Tab-separated table of C-alpha atoms and ligand atoms in Angstrom:
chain	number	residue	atom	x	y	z
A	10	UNK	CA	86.591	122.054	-174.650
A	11	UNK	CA	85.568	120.069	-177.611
A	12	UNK	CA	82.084	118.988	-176.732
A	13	UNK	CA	82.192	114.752	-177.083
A	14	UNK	CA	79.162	112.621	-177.250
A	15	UNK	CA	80.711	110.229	-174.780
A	16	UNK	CA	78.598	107.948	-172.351
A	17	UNK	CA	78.431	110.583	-169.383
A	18	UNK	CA	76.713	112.783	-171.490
A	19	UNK	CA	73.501	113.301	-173.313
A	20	UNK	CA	71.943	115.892	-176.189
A	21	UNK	CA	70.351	118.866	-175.783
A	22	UNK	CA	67.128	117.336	-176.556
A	23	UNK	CA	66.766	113.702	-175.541
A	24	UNK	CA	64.321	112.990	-173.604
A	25	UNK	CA	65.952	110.328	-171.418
A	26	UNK	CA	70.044	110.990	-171.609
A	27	UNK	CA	72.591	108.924	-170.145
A	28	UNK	CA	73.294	109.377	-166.663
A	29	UNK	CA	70.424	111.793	-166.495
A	30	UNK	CA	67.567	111.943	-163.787
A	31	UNK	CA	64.818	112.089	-166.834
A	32	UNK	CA	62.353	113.302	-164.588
A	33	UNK	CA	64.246	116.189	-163.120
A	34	UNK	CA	65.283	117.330	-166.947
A	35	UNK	CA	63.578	120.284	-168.877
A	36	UNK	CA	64.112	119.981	-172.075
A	37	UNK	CA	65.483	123.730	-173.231
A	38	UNK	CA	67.944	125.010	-175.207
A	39	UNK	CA	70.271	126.879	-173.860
A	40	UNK	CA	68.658	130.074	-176.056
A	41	UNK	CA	65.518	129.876	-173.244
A	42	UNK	CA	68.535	130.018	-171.009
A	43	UNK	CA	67.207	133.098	-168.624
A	44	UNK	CA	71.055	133.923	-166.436
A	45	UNK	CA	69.313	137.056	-165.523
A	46	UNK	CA	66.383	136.066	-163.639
A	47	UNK	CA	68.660	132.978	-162.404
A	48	UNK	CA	71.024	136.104	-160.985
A	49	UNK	CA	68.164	137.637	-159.506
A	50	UNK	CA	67.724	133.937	-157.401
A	51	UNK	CA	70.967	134.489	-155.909
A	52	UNK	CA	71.213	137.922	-153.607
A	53	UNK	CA	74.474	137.763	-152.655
A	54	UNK	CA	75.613	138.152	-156.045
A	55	UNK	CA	74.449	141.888	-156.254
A	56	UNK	CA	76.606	142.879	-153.676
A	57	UNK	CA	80.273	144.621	-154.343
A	58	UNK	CA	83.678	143.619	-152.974
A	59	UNK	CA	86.234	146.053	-152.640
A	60	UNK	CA	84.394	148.417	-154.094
A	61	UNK	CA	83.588	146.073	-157.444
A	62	UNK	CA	80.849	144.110	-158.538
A	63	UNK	CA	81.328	140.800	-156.785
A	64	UNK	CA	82.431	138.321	-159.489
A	65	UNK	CA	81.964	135.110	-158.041
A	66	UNK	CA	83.516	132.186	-159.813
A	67	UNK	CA	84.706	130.053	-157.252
A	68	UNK	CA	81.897	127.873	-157.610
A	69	UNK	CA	83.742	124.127	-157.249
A	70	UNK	CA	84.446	125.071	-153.763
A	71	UNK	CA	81.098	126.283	-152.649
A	72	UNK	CA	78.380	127.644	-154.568
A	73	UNK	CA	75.985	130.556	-153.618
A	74	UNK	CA	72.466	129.912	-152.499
A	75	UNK	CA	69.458	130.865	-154.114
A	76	UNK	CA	66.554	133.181	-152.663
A	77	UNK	CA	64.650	129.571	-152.786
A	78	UNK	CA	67.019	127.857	-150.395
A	79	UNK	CA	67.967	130.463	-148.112
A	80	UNK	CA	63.861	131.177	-147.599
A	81	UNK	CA	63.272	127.539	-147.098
A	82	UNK	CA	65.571	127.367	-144.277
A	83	UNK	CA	63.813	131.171	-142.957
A	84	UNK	CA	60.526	129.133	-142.921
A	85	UNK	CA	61.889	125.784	-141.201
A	86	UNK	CA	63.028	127.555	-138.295
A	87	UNK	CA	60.541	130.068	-137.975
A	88	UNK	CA	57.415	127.551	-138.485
A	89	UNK	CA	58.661	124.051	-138.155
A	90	UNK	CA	61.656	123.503	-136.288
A	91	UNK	CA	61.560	120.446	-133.789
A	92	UNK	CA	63.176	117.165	-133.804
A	93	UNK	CA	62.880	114.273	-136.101
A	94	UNK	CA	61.673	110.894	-135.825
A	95	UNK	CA	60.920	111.457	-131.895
A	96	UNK	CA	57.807	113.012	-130.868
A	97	UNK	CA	53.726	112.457	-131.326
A	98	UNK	CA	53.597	116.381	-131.434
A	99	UNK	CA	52.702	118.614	-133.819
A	100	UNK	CA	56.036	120.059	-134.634
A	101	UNK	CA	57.637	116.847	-134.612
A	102	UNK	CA	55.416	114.750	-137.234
A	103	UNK	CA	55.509	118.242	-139.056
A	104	UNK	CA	59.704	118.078	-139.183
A	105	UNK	CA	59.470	114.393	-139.533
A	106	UNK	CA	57.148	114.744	-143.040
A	107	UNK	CA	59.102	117.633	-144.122
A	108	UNK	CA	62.645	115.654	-143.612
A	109	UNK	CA	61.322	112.417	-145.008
A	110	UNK	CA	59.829	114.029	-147.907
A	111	UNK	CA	63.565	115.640	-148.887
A	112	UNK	CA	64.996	112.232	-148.864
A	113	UNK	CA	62.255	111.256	-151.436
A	114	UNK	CA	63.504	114.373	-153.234
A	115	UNK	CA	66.794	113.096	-153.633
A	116	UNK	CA	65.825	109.650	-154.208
A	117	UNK	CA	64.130	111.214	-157.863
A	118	UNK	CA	67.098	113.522	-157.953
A	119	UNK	CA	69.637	110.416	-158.676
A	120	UNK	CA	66.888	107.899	-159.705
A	121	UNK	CA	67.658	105.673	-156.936
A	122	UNK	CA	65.376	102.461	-156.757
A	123	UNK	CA	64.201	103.450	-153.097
A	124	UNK	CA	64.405	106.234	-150.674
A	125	UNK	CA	65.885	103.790	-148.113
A	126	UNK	CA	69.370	103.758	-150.454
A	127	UNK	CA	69.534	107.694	-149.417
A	128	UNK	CA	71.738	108.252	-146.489
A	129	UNK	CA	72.025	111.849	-144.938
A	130	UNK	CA	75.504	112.475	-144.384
A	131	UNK	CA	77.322	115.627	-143.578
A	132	UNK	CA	78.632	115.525	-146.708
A	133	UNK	CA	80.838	113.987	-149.279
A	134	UNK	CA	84.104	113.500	-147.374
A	135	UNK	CA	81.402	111.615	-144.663
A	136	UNK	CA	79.726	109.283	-147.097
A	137	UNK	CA	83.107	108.702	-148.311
A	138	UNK	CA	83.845	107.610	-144.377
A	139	UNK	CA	81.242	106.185	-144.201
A	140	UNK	CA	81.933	103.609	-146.864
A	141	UNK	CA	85.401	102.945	-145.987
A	142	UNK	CA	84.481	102.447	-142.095
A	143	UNK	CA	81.456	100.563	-142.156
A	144	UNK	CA	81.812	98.674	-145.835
A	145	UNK	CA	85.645	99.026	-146.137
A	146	UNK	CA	86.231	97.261	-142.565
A	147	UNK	CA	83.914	94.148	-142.475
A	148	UNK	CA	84.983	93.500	-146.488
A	149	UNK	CA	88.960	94.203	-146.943
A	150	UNK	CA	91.174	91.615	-146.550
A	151	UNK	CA	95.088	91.590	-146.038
A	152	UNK	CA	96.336	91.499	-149.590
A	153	UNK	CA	93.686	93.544	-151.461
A	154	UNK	CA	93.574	96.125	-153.611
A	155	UNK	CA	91.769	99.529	-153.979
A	156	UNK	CA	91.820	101.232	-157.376
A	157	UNK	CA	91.643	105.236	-156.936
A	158	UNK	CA	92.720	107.477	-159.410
A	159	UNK	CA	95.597	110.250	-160.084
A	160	UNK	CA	93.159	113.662	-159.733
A	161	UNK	CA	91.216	112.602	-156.515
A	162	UNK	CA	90.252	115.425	-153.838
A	163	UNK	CA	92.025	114.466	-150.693
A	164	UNK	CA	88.946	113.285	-149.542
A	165	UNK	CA	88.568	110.036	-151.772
A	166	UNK	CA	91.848	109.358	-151.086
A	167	UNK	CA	92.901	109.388	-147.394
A	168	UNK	CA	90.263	107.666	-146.165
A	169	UNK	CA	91.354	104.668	-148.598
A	170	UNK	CA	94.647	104.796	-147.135
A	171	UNK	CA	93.509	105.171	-143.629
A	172	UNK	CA	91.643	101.557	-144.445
A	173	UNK	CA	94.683	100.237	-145.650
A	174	UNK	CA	96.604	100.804	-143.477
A	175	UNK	CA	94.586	98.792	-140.714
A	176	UNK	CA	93.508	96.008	-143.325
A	177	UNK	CA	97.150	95.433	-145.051
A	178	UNK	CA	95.501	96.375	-148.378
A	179	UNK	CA	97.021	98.556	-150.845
A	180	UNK	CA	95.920	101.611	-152.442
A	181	UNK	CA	96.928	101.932	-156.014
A	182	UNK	CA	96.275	104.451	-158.476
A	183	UNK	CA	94.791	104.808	-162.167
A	184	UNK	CA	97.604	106.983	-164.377
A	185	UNK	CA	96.119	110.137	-165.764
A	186	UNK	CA	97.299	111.437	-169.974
A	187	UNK	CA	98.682	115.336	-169.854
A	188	UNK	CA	94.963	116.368	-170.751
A	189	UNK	CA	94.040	115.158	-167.432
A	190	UNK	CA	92.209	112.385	-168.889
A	191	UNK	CA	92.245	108.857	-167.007
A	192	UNK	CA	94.098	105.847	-169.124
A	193	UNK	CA	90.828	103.246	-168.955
A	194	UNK	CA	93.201	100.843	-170.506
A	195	UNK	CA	95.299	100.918	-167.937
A	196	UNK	CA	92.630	101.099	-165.535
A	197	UNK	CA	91.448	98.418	-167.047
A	198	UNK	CA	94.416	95.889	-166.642
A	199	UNK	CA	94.916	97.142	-163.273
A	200	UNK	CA	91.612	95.234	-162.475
A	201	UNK	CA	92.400	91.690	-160.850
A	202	UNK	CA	91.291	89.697	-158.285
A	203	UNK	CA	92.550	91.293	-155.707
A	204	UNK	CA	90.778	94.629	-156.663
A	205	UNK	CA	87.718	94.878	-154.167
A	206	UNK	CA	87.149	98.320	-154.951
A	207	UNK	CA	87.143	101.190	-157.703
A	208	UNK	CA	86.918	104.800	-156.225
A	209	UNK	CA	86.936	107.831	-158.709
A	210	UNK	CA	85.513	111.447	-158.990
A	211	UNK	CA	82.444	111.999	-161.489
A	212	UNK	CA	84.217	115.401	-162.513
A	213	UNK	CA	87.528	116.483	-161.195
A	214	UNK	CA	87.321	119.599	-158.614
A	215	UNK	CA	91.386	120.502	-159.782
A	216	UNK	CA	90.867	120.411	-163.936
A	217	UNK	CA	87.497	119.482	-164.854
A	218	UNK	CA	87.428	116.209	-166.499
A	219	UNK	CA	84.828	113.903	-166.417
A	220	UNK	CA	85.720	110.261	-166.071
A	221	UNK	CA	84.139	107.457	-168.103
A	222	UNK	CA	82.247	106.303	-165.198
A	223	UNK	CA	79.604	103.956	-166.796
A	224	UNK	CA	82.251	102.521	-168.453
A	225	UNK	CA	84.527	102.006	-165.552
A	226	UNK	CA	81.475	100.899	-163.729
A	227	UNK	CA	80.905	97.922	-166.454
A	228	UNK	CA	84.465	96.927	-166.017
A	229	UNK	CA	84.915	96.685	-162.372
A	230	UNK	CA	81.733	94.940	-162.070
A	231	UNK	CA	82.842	92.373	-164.633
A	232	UNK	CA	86.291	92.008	-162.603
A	233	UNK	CA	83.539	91.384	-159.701
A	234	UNK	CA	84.995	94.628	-157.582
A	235	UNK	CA	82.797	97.610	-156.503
A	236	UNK	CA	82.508	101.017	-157.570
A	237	UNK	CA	82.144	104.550	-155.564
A	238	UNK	CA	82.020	107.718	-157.365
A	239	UNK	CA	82.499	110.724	-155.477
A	240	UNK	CA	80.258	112.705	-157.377
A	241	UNK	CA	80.680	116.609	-155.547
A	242	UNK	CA	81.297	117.567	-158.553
A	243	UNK	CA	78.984	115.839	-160.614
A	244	UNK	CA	75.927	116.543	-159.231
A	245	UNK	CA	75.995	120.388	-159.751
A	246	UNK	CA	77.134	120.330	-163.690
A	247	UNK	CA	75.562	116.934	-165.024
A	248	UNK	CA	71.803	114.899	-164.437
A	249	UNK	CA	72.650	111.639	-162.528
A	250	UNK	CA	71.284	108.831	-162.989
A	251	UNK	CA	72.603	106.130	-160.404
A	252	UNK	CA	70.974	103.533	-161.779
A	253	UNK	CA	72.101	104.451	-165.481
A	254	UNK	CA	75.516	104.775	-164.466
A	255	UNK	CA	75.649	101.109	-162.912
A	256	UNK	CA	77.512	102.583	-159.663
A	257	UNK	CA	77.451	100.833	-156.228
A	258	UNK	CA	78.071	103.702	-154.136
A	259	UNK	CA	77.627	107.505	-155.165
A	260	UNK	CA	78.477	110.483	-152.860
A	261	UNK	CA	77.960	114.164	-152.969
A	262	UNK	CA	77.599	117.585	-151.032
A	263	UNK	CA	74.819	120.111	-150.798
A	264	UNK	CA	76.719	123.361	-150.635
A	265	UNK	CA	78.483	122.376	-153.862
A	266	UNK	CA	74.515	122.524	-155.827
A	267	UNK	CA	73.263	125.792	-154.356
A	268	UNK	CA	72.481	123.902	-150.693
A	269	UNK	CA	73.441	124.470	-147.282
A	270	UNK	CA	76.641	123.804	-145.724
A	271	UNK	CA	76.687	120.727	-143.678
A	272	UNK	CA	74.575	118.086	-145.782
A	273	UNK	CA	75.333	115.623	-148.149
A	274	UNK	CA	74.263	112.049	-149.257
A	275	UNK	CA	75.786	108.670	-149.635
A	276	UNK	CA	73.658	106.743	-152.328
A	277	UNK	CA	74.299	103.186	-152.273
A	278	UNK	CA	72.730	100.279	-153.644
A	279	UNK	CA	69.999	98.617	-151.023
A	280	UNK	CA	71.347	95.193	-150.732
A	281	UNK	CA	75.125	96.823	-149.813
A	282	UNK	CA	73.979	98.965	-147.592
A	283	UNK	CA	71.877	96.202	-146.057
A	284	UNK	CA	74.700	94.045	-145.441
A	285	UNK	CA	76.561	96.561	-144.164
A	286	UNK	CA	77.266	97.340	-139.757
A	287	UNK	CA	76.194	100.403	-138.583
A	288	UNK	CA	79.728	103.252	-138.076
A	289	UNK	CA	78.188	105.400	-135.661
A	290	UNK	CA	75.880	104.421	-132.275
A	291	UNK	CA	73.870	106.299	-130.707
A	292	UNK	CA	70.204	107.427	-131.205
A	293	UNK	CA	67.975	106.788	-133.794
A	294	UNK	CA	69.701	104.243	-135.447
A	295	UNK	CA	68.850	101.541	-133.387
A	296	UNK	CA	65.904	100.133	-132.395
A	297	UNK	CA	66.091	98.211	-129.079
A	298	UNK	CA	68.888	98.867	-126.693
A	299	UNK	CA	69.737	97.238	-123.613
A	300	UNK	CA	72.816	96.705	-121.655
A	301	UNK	CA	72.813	92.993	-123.053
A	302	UNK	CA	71.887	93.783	-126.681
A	303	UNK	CA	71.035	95.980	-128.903
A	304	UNK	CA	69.513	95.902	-132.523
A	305	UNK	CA	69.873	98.468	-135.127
A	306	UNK	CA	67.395	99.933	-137.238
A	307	UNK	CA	66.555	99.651	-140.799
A	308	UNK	CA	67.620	101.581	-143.643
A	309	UNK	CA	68.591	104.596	-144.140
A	310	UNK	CA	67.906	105.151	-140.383
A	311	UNK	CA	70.937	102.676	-139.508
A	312	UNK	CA	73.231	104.870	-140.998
A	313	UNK	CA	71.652	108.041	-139.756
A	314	UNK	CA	72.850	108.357	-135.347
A	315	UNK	CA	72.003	111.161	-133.680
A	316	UNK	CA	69.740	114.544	-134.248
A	317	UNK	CA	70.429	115.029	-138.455
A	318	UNK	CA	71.134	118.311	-139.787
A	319	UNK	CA	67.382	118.885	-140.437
A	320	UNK	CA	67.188	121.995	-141.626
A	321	UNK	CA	70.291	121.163	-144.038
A	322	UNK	CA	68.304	118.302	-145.561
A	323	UNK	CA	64.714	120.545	-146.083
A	324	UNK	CA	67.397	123.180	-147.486
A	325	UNK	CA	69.182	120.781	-149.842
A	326	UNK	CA	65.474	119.465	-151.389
A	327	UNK	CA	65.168	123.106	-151.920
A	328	UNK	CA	68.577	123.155	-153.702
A	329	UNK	CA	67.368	120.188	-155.968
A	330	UNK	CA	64.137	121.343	-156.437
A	331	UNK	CA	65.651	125.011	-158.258
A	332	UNK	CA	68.308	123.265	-160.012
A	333	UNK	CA	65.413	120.904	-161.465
A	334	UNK	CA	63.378	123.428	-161.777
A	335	UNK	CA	66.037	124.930	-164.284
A	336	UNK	CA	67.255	121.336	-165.683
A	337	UNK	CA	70.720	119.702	-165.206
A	338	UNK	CA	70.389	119.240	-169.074
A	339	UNK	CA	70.280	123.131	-169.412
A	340	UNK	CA	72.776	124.032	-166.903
A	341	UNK	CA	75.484	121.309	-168.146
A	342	UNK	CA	75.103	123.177	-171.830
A	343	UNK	CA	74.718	126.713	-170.543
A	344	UNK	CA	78.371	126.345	-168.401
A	345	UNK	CA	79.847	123.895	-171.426
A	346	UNK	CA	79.669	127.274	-174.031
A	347	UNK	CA	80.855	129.376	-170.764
A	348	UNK	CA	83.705	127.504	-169.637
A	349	UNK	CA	84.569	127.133	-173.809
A	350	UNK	CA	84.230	130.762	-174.031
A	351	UNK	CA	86.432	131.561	-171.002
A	352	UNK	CA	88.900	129.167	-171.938
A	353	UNK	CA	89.362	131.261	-175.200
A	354	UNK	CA	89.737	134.276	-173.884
A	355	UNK	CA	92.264	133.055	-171.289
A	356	UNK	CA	94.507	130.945	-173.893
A	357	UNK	CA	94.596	134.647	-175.329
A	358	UNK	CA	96.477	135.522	-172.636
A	359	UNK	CA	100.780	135.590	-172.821
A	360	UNK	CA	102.249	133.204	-170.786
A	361	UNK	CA	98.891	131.304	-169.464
A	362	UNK	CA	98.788	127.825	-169.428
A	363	UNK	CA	95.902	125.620	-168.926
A	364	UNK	CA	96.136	122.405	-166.125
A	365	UNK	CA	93.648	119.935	-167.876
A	366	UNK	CA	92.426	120.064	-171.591
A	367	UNK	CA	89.838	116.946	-171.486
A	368	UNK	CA	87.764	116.330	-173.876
A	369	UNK	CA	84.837	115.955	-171.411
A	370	UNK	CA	85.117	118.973	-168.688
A	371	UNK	CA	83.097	120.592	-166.527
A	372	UNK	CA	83.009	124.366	-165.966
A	373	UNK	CA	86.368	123.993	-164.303
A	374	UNK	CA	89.374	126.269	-165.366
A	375	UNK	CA	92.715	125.483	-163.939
A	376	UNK	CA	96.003	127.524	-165.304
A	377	UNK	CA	99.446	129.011	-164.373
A	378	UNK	CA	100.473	131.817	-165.251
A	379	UNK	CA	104.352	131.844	-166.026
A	380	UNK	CA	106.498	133.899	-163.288
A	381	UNK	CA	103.745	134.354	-161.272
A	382	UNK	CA	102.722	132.433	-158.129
A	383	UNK	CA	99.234	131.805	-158.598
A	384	UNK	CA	98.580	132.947	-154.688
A	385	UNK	CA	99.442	136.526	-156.222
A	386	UNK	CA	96.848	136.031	-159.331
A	387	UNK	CA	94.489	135.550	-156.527
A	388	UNK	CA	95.181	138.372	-154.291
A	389	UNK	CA	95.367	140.831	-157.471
A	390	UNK	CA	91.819	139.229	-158.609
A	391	UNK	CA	90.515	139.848	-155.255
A	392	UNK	CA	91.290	143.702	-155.396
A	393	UNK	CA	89.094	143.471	-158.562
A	394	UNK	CA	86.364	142.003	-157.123
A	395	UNK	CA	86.965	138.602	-158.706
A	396	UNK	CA	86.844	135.547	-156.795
A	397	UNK	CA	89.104	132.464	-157.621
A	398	UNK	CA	90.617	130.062	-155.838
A	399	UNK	CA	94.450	129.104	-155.727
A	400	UNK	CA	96.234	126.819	-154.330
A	401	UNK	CA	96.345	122.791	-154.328
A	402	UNK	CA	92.722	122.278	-154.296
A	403	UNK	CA	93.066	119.673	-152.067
A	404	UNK	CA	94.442	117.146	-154.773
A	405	UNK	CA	98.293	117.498	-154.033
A	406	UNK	CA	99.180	114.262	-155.537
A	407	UNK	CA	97.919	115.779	-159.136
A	408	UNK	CA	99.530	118.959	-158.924
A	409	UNK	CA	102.612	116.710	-158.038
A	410	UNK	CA	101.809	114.558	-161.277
A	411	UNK	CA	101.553	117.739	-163.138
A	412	UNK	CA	104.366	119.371	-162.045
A	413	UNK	CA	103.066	122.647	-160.317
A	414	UNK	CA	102.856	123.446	-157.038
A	415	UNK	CA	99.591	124.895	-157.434
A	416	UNK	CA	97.210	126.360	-159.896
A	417	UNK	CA	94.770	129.232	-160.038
A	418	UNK	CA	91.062	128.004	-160.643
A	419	UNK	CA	88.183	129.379	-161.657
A	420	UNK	CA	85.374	127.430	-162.077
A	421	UNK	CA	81.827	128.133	-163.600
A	422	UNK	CA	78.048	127.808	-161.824
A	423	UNK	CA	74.875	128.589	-163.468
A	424	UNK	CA	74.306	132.188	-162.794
A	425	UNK	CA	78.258	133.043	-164.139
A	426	UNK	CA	78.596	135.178	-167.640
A	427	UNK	CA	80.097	136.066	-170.410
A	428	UNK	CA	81.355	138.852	-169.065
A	429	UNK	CA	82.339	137.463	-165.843
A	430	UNK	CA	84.575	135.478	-167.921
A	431	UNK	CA	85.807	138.819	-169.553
A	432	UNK	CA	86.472	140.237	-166.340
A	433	UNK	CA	88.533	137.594	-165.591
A	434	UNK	CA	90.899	138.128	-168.732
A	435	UNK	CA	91.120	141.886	-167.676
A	436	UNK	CA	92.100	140.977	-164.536
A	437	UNK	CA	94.487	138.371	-165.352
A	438	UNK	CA	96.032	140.959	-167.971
A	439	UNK	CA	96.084	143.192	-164.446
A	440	UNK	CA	98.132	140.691	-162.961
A	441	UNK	CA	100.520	140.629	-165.880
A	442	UNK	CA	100.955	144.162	-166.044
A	443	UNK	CA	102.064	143.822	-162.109
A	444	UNK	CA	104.263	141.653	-162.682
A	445	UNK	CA	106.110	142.220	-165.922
B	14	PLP	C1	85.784	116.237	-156.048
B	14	PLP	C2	85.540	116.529	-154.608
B	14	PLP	N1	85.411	115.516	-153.744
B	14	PLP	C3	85.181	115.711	-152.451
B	14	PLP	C4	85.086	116.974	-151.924
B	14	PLP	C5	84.824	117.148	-150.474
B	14	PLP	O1	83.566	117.733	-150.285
B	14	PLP	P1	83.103	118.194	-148.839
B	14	PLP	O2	84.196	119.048	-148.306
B	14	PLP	O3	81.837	118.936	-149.099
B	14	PLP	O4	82.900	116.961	-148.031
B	14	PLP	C6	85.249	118.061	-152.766
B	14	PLP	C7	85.249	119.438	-152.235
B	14	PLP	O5	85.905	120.319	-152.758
B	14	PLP	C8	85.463	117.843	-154.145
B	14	PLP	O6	85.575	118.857	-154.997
């Protein structure tokens, strides 16, 4: 990965950086870089699997939790469990302050205007829902268009196509180079009138890249369509700025930066949201119901129905709070030179071929190894202790696009190694030796 000074990405040491919370950065080099007290965070990573030192680096499908989170949510339901928004008890104004306060959290997280633009979802395949249902439905016409792109997750696509299918609007999709890079020209003269929305990943879960996404952003807006990013994997490998990046809508999940399972967050810009009808009834996000009328409450709460996952959302503040703590600036740099040092010790490998040479990547390897079905590179890593994931990655259309019926991934968080990476080689030079 050749490390580009495009418009996603900022320096090592400026101060405010493009697409970067400012005040969530800490300025470091990557030298003050401390992996082994961030190991120590992370308990689970000390233990063995079949009999080896658990090498973790399937990180773009979950990641592991720090000490920090996991004690956060020991304390919330020990000391302050109760239900939100509800009671004049102690417990409840107590769970109330402590659940409020997280959205505030993320609000300075992305640098959203106002904490009312942060909606608590279950996570990004729901805030992705969400948009389509509530926005998608009282906006689409017959005849319109929706721009995705060729290396979406499943879950930024279907949902599109669900909506198009009941509004008679079409779905159609931004052509990707054989780096896995998207063509913004042709992106570009795929915008017309009919184009209400743009929906694209931040960073590709399948190969890594990182779309232009301020730049897209400037172009749909000038065409006069909106833009979601589905940011999952954004969030854990770059700072975020929402309002830098000139997004409408930006979605991501907490187990994919060191948080619980279960939460997530639909960022979208107040006066969208505001226009936009409730998707789910029920309680909380009204506030008068009778059997003649009922009115819904204001934001975030109108997007918010029933009991939230409370302890997922005091857990996820946790999650932002370490990876702040650490800097987003830091972490992107640390897992650049890891994912540029893995990536030369796998091209060293016969036969190995990587899916997705971007310029801009996150810590995201995908490859094939030839004559081997990448199912059986992951059940030979496994044996070594090494975890990977293989498979489609729930992107089907872009292993289709790139030929393969699958890939083997490993991809990078901020407590892998060097010599993590090395143990992948050896295994992968395992799985040759099986096989040849
Ligand atoms: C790019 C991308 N988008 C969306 C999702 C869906 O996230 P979740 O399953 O947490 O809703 C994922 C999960 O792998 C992803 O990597």
């Amino acid at each position: 990965m050749t490390v580009i000074q495009n418009d996603e990405r900022g320096t090592m040491n400026d101060v405010q950086i493009d697409g970067g919370a400012s005040s969530f950065i800490a300025h470091r080099s990557s030298s003050d870089y401390d992996v082994a007290k961030i190991r120590a965070d992370f308990p689970i990573l000390s233990r063995t699997v079949r009999g080896k030192r658990l090498v973790y680096l399937d990180n773009a499908a979950t990641t592991q939790k720090p000490r920090q989170v996991i004690d956060r949510l020991i304390r919330y339901y020990s000391e302050e469990n109760s239900n939100v928004h509800r009671g004049v008890h102690y417990l409840s104004e107590l769970a109330t302050l402590e659940y409020e306060n997280a959205r505030g959290t993320v609000q300075r997280f992305l640098n959203a205007r106002s904490e009312k633009e942060i909606v608590f979802t279950r996570g990004t395949t729901e805030s992705i829902n969400l948009v389509a249902q509530s926005w998608g439905r009282a906006n689409l016409r017959e005849g319109d268009e929706i721009l995705i792109s060729a290396i979406e997750h499943h879950s930024n696509i279907v949902p599109w196509q669900m909506l198009g299918a009941e509004k008679g609007a079409s779905v159609r999709v931004i052509p990707v180079s054989d780096a896995g890079e998207l063509d913004v020209e042709a992106y570009e003269r795929m915008l017309n009138p009919r184009v209400k929305l743009v929906a694209v990943g931040h960073a590709s879960n399948a190969l890594g890249t990182i779309n232009p996404v301020r730049r897209m952003a400037a172009a749909a807006h000038a065409n006069g369509s909106l833009i979601l990013v589905d940011g999952a994997q954004g969030v854990p490998h770059l700072p975020v700025d929402v309002q830098s990046l000139g997004v409408d809508f930006y979605a991501f999940s907490g187990h994919k930066v060191y948080g619980p399972t279960g939460i997530g967050v639909l960022w979208g810009r107040e006066s969208l949201l505001d226009a936009m009808p409730p998707w789910q009834g029920g309680g909380d996000m009204i506030l008068s119901v009778s059997f003649e009328k009922t009115t819904y409450n204001a934001l975030p709460y109108k997007f918010e129905a029933g009991t939230p996952n409370i302890a997922g959302v005091v857990g996820l503040a946790a999650a932002l709070d370490y990876v702040a703590g650490i800097g987003l600036e830091a972490i992107g740099a640390y897992e650049r030179e890891l994912h540029d040092y893995a990536s030369r010790r796998l091209l060293e490998i016969d036969g190995l071929r990587l899916i997705g040479t971007a310029r801009e990547k996150a810590a995201v390897i995908s490859f094939v190894l030839e004559a081997v079905h990448p199912h059986d590179i992951g059940t030979i890593l496994d044996g070594e202790g090494i975890a990977v994931r293989t498979g489609h990655h729930c992107a089907q259309p872009l292993m289709m696009r790139f030929n393969v019926p699958a890939t083997g991934r490993a991809s990078f968080g901020l407590y892998n190694t060097r010599e993590e990476a090395d143990a992948l080689a050896a295994g992968l030079h395992k799985v040759i030796e099986v096989f040849r």
